[in-house]
CSV table of C-alpha atoms in Angstrom, one decimal:
chain,number,residue,atom,x,y,z
A,1,GLY,CA,93.2,119.2,104.5
A,2,ASP,CA,94.2,118.5,100.8
A,3,SER,CA,91.9,119.5,98.0
A,4,VAL,CA,92.1,119.5,94.4
A,5,THR,CA,90.0,121.9,92.1
A,6,GLN,CA,89.7,121.4,88.5
A,7,MET,CA,87.7,123.0,85.8
A,8,GLU,CA,83.9,121.7,85.4
A,9,GLY,CA,83.1,120.3,82.3
A,10,PRO,CA,81.8,118.9,80.0
A,11,VAL,CA,84.4,120.0,77.4
A,12,THR,CA,83.6,119.4,73.8
A,13,LEU,CA,86.1,120.1,71.1
A,14,SER,CA,86.7,119.0,67.5
A,15,GLU,CA,89.3,116.6,66.6
A,16,GLU,CA,92.8,118.4,66.4
A,17,ALA,CA,91.8,121.2,68.8
A,18,PHE,CA,93.9,122.3,71.5
A,19,LEU,CA,93.1,121.1,74.7
A,20,THR,CA,93.7,122.9,78.4
A,21,ILE,CA,91.9,121.3,81.5
A,22,ASN,CA,92.7,123.6,84.7
A,23,CYS,CA,93.8,122.1,87.9
A,24,THR,CA,94.8,123.7,91.1
A,25,TYR,CA,95.6,122.4,94.6
A,26,THR,CA,95.8,123.0,98.2
A,27,ALA,CA,98.1,120.7,100.3
A,28,THR,CA,100.5,121.0,103.1
A,29,GLY,CA,104.2,120.4,102.1
A,30,TYR,CA,105.2,119.3,98.5
A,31,PRO,CA,102.8,116.9,97.1
A,32,SER,CA,103.2,114.8,94.1
A,33,LEU,CA,100.8,115.5,91.4
A,34,PHE,CA,98.8,113.4,89.0
A,35,TRP,CA,96.3,113.1,86.0
A,36,TYR,CA,94.2,110.1,85.6
A,37,VAL,CA,92.0,109.1,83.0
A,38,GLN,CA,88.6,107.2,83.0
A,39,TYR,CA,87.4,105.8,79.6
A,40,PRO,CA,83.8,104.8,79.6
A,41,GLY,CA,83.2,101.5,81.7
A,42,GLU,CA,86.7,101.4,82.8
A,43,GLY,CA,88.7,102.0,85.8
A,44,LEU,CA,91.0,105.0,86.2
A,45,GLN,CA,94.4,104.8,84.5
A,46,LEU,CA,97.4,107.0,85.3
A,47,LEU,CA,98.1,109.4,82.4
A,48,LEU,CA,101.2,111.4,84.1
A,49,LYS,CA,102.7,112.6,87.0
A,50,ALA,CA,105.0,114.9,88.4
A,51,THR,CA,106.8,114.7,91.9
A,52,LYS,CA,108.2,118.1,92.5
A,53,ALA,CA,108.1,121.7,91.3
A,54,ASP,CA,108.7,122.5,87.8
A,55,ASP,CA,108.6,118.9,86.8
A,56,LYS,CA,106.8,118.3,83.5
A,57,GLY,CA,104.9,115.0,83.3
A,58,SER,CA,104.0,113.6,79.6
A,59,ASN,CA,102.3,110.8,78.2
A,60,LYS,CA,100.6,110.1,74.7
A,61,GLY,CA,100.9,114.0,73.8
A,62,PHE,CA,99.7,115.0,76.9
A,63,GLU,CA,101.7,117.5,79.3
A,64,ALA,CA,101.5,119.1,82.7
A,65,THR,CA,103.9,121.2,84.5
A,66,TYR,CA,104.1,121.2,88.3
A,67,ARG,CA,103.8,124.9,89.1
A,68,LYS,CA,104.4,125.3,92.9
A,69,GLU,CA,104.1,129.4,92.7
A,70,THR,CA,100.6,129.0,91.3
A,71,THR,CA,99.6,125.6,92.9
A,72,SER,CA,98.7,124.4,89.5
A,73,PHE,CA,98.9,121.3,87.4
A,74,HIS,CA,97.2,122.4,84.1
A,75,LEU,CA,96.8,119.4,81.4
A,76,GLU,CA,97.3,120.2,78.0
A,77,LYS,CA,97.6,118.5,74.5
A,78,GLY,CA,98.2,120.1,71.3
A,79,SER,CA,95.8,118.2,69.1
A,80,VAL,CA,93.1,115.9,70.7
A,81,GLN,CA,91.8,112.8,68.9
A,82,VAL,CA,88.3,111.3,69.1
A,83,SER,CA,90.1,108.5,71.2
A,84,ASP,CA,90.6,111.0,73.7
A,85,SER,CA,87.2,111.4,74.8
A,86,ALA,CA,87.1,110.5,78.4
A,87,VAL,CA,86.9,111.8,82.2
A,88,TYR,CA,90.1,113.5,83.1
A,89,PHE,CA,91.0,113.5,87.1
A,90,CYS,CA,93.7,115.3,88.5
A,91,ALA,CA,94.9,114.3,91.9
A,92,LEU,CA,97.5,114.8,94.3
A,93,SER,CA,99.0,112.8,97.2
A,94,SER,CA,100.9,114.4,100.1
A,95,GLY,CA,103.2,111.4,100.2
A,96,GLY,CA,104.5,109.4,103.4
A,97,SER,CA,103.6,105.8,103.8
A,98,ASN,CA,99.9,106.3,103.6
A,99,TYR,CA,99.5,106.8,99.8
A,100,LYS,CA,96.0,108.5,99.9
A,101,LEU,CA,95.1,110.2,96.4
A,102,THR,CA,92.8,113.2,96.7
A,103,PHE,CA,91.0,113.5,93.6
A,104,GLY,CA,89.4,116.6,91.6
A,105,LYS,CA,85.8,116.0,90.5
A,106,GLY,CA,86.7,115.2,87.1
A,107,THR,CA,86.2,116.7,83.9
A,108,LEU,CA,84.2,115.0,80.9
A,109,LEU,CA,86.0,115.6,77.4
A,110,THR,CA,84.3,114.7,74.2
A,111,VAL,CA,86.1,114.9,71.0
A,112,ASN,CA,84.1,115.1,68.1
A,113,PRO,CA,85.3,114.2,64.3
B,1,ASP,CA,94.2,95.6,81.6
B,2,SER,CA,95.2,96.8,85.1
B,3,GLY,CA,95.6,93.6,86.6
B,4,VAL,CA,93.3,94.6,89.3
B,5,THR,CA,90.1,92.4,89.5
B,6,GLN,CA,86.9,93.5,91.0
B,7,THR,CA,83.8,91.3,91.6
B,8,PRO,CA,80.7,91.5,91.0
B,9,LYS,CA,80.6,94.1,88.3
B,10,HIS,CA,77.1,95.2,89.0
B,11,LEU,CA,75.1,94.8,92.0
B,12,ILE,CA,71.3,95.7,92.9
B,13,THR,CA,69.9,95.2,96.4
B,14,ALA,CA,67.4,96.6,98.6
B,15,THR,CA,67.9,99.3,101.3
B,16,GLY,CA,68.6,97.9,104.6
B,17,GLN,CA,70.6,94.9,103.2
B,18,ARG,CA,74.0,94.0,103.3
B,19,VAL,CA,76.7,93.4,100.6
B,20,THR,CA,80.2,92.5,100.0
B,21,LEU,CA,82.6,93.5,97.2
B,22,ARG,CA,85.6,91.8,96.5
B,23,CYS,CA,89.1,92.9,95.2
B,24,SER,CA,92.1,91.1,93.8
B,25,PRO,CA,95.0,93.1,93.6
B,26,ARG,CA,97.7,93.1,90.9
B,27,SER,CA,100.2,90.4,91.4
B,28,GLY,CA,102.8,91.3,93.9
B,29,ASP,CA,101.0,94.6,95.2
B,30,LEU,CA,100.9,94.8,99.0
B,31,SER,CA,98.8,97.8,99.2
B,32,VAL,CA,94.9,97.9,98.5
B,33,TYR,CA,92.9,101.0,98.6
B,34,TRP,CA,89.1,101.6,98.1
B,35,TYR,CA,87.4,104.5,96.5
B,36,GLN,CA,83.8,105.4,96.2
B,37,GLN,CA,82.7,107.4,92.9
B,38,SER,CA,79.2,109.2,93.0
B,39,LEU,CA,77.9,112.1,90.9
B,40,ASP,CA,77.7,114.3,93.5
B,41,GLN,CA,80.5,113.6,95.7
B,42,GLY,CA,83.2,112.6,93.0
B,43,LEU,CA,85.9,110.0,93.9
B,44,GLN,CA,86.1,109.6,97.7
B,45,PHE,CA,88.8,107.7,99.5
B,46,LEU,CA,87.6,105.0,101.8
B,47,ILE,CA,90.2,102.9,103.3
B,48,GLN,CA,93.7,101.6,102.6
B,49,TYR,CA,95.2,98.0,103.6
B,50,TYR,CA,98.8,97.3,103.4
B,51,ASN,CA,99.9,93.6,103.9
B,52,GLY,CA,96.8,92.9,105.8
B,53,GLU,CA,96.8,95.7,107.9
B,54,GLU,CA,94.7,98.8,107.9
B,55,ARG,CA,97.1,102.0,107.0
B,56,ALA,CA,94.6,104.9,106.4
B,57,LYS,CA,91.2,105.6,106.7
B,58,GLY,CA,89.2,108.4,104.7
B,59,ASN,CA,85.5,109.1,104.6
B,60,ILE,CA,84.4,105.7,105.3
B,61,LEU,CA,81.1,105.3,107.0
B,62,GLU,CA,80.8,103.2,110.1
B,63,ARG,CA,78.2,101.1,108.3
B,64,PHE,CA,81.1,99.8,105.9
B,65,SER,CA,84.2,97.8,106.8
B,66,ALA,CA,86.9,96.2,104.9
B,67,GLN,CA,89.5,93.8,105.4
B,68,GLN,CA,92.5,92.4,103.6
B,69,PHE,CA,93.1,88.6,103.9
B,70,PRO,CA,96.4,86.9,103.7
B,71,ASP,CA,96.3,86.0,100.2
B,72,LEU,CA,96.1,90.0,99.8
B,73,HIS,CA,92.8,90.0,98.4
B,74,SER,CA,90.5,92.5,99.9
B,75,GLU,CA,86.7,92.8,100.7
B,76,LEU,CA,84.4,95.9,101.5
B,77,ASN,CA,81.4,95.2,103.3
B,78,LEU,CA,78.5,97.6,103.2
B,79,SER,CA,75.8,97.1,105.7
B,80,SER,CA,72.2,98.8,106.4
B,81,LEU,CA,72.4,99.7,103.0
B,82,GLU,CA,70.8,103.1,102.0
B,83,LEU,CA,69.7,104.8,98.7
B,84,GLY,CA,72.7,107.3,98.9
B,85,ASP,CA,75.0,104.3,98.9
B,86,SER,CA,74.3,103.9,95.3
B,87,ALA,CA,77.6,104.6,93.7
B,88,LEU,CA,80.6,103.0,91.8
B,89,TYR,CA,83.1,101.3,94.2
B,90,PHE,CA,86.6,101.2,92.9
B,91,CYS,CA,89.5,99.2,94.5
B,92,ALA,CA,93.2,100.1,93.5
B,93,SER,CA,96.6,98.5,94.3
B,94,SER,CA,100.0,99.6,94.4
B,95,ASP,CA,103.4,98.0,95.2
B,96,SER,CA,105.0,100.7,97.2
B,97,PRO,CA,103.8,103.7,99.1
B,98,ASN,CA,104.8,106.2,96.2
B,99,SER,CA,104.1,104.0,93.2
B,100,PRO,CA,101.0,104.9,90.9
B,101,LEU,CA,97.5,103.3,91.9
B,102,HIS,CA,96.4,100.8,89.4
B,103,PHE,CA,92.5,100.7,89.4
B,104,GLY,CA,89.9,98.0,88.8
B,105,ASN,CA,87.0,98.6,86.8
B,106,GLY,CA,84.7,98.9,89.7
B,107,THR,CA,81.7,97.5,91.1
B,108,ARG,CA,78.5,99.5,90.4
B,109,LEU,CA,76.1,99.3,93.5
B,110,THR,CA,72.2,100.3,93.2
B,111,VAL,CA,70.2,100.4,96.2
B,112,THR,CA,66.5,100.6,95.4
């Protein structure tokens, strides 16, 4: 079945540091890939997505590129801020009419001033 | 604000009891999804409804059931509760199969 593996946290960075959170997946066919972010006490919010190989999703300075050859979708940001502190989830959907998202376990990011 | 409303925010109950969690999707969204988030299992897909009909089932226990009503709100019923059912339960909605999911803020269930 579908599965998502993302790097275990927690990740602690200083403000303005470079961020990478690794994500790899296993799926049949050609899934769509997503990064969701969960701030304390809130639900998950879509951060970015990519629907086909070599697509780059981007939002709020975050980027991730759909790499079919390495089955990866790593999240990057060039300069993190304290407000980026949250839990980040990589997810995939195999599509079809049953839109079931399979999530990774989440990576807690803490950014210190 | 995602537009998805979940009630209650917190629920504390005893083992063996039954509870109902409620979700109102974003206006216009026909699909509702339920997820369970726990420390050991992460985010697990439970069940999906589309316009009142069950569409997909995930790791939902037989003690759990759900339904989506004509006004599109959904309820998740958890019965014969066990300590291990303590978790955060999220509802999400979307307007079409390939649209992103919009999550509510969750209901935190504590079983004592």
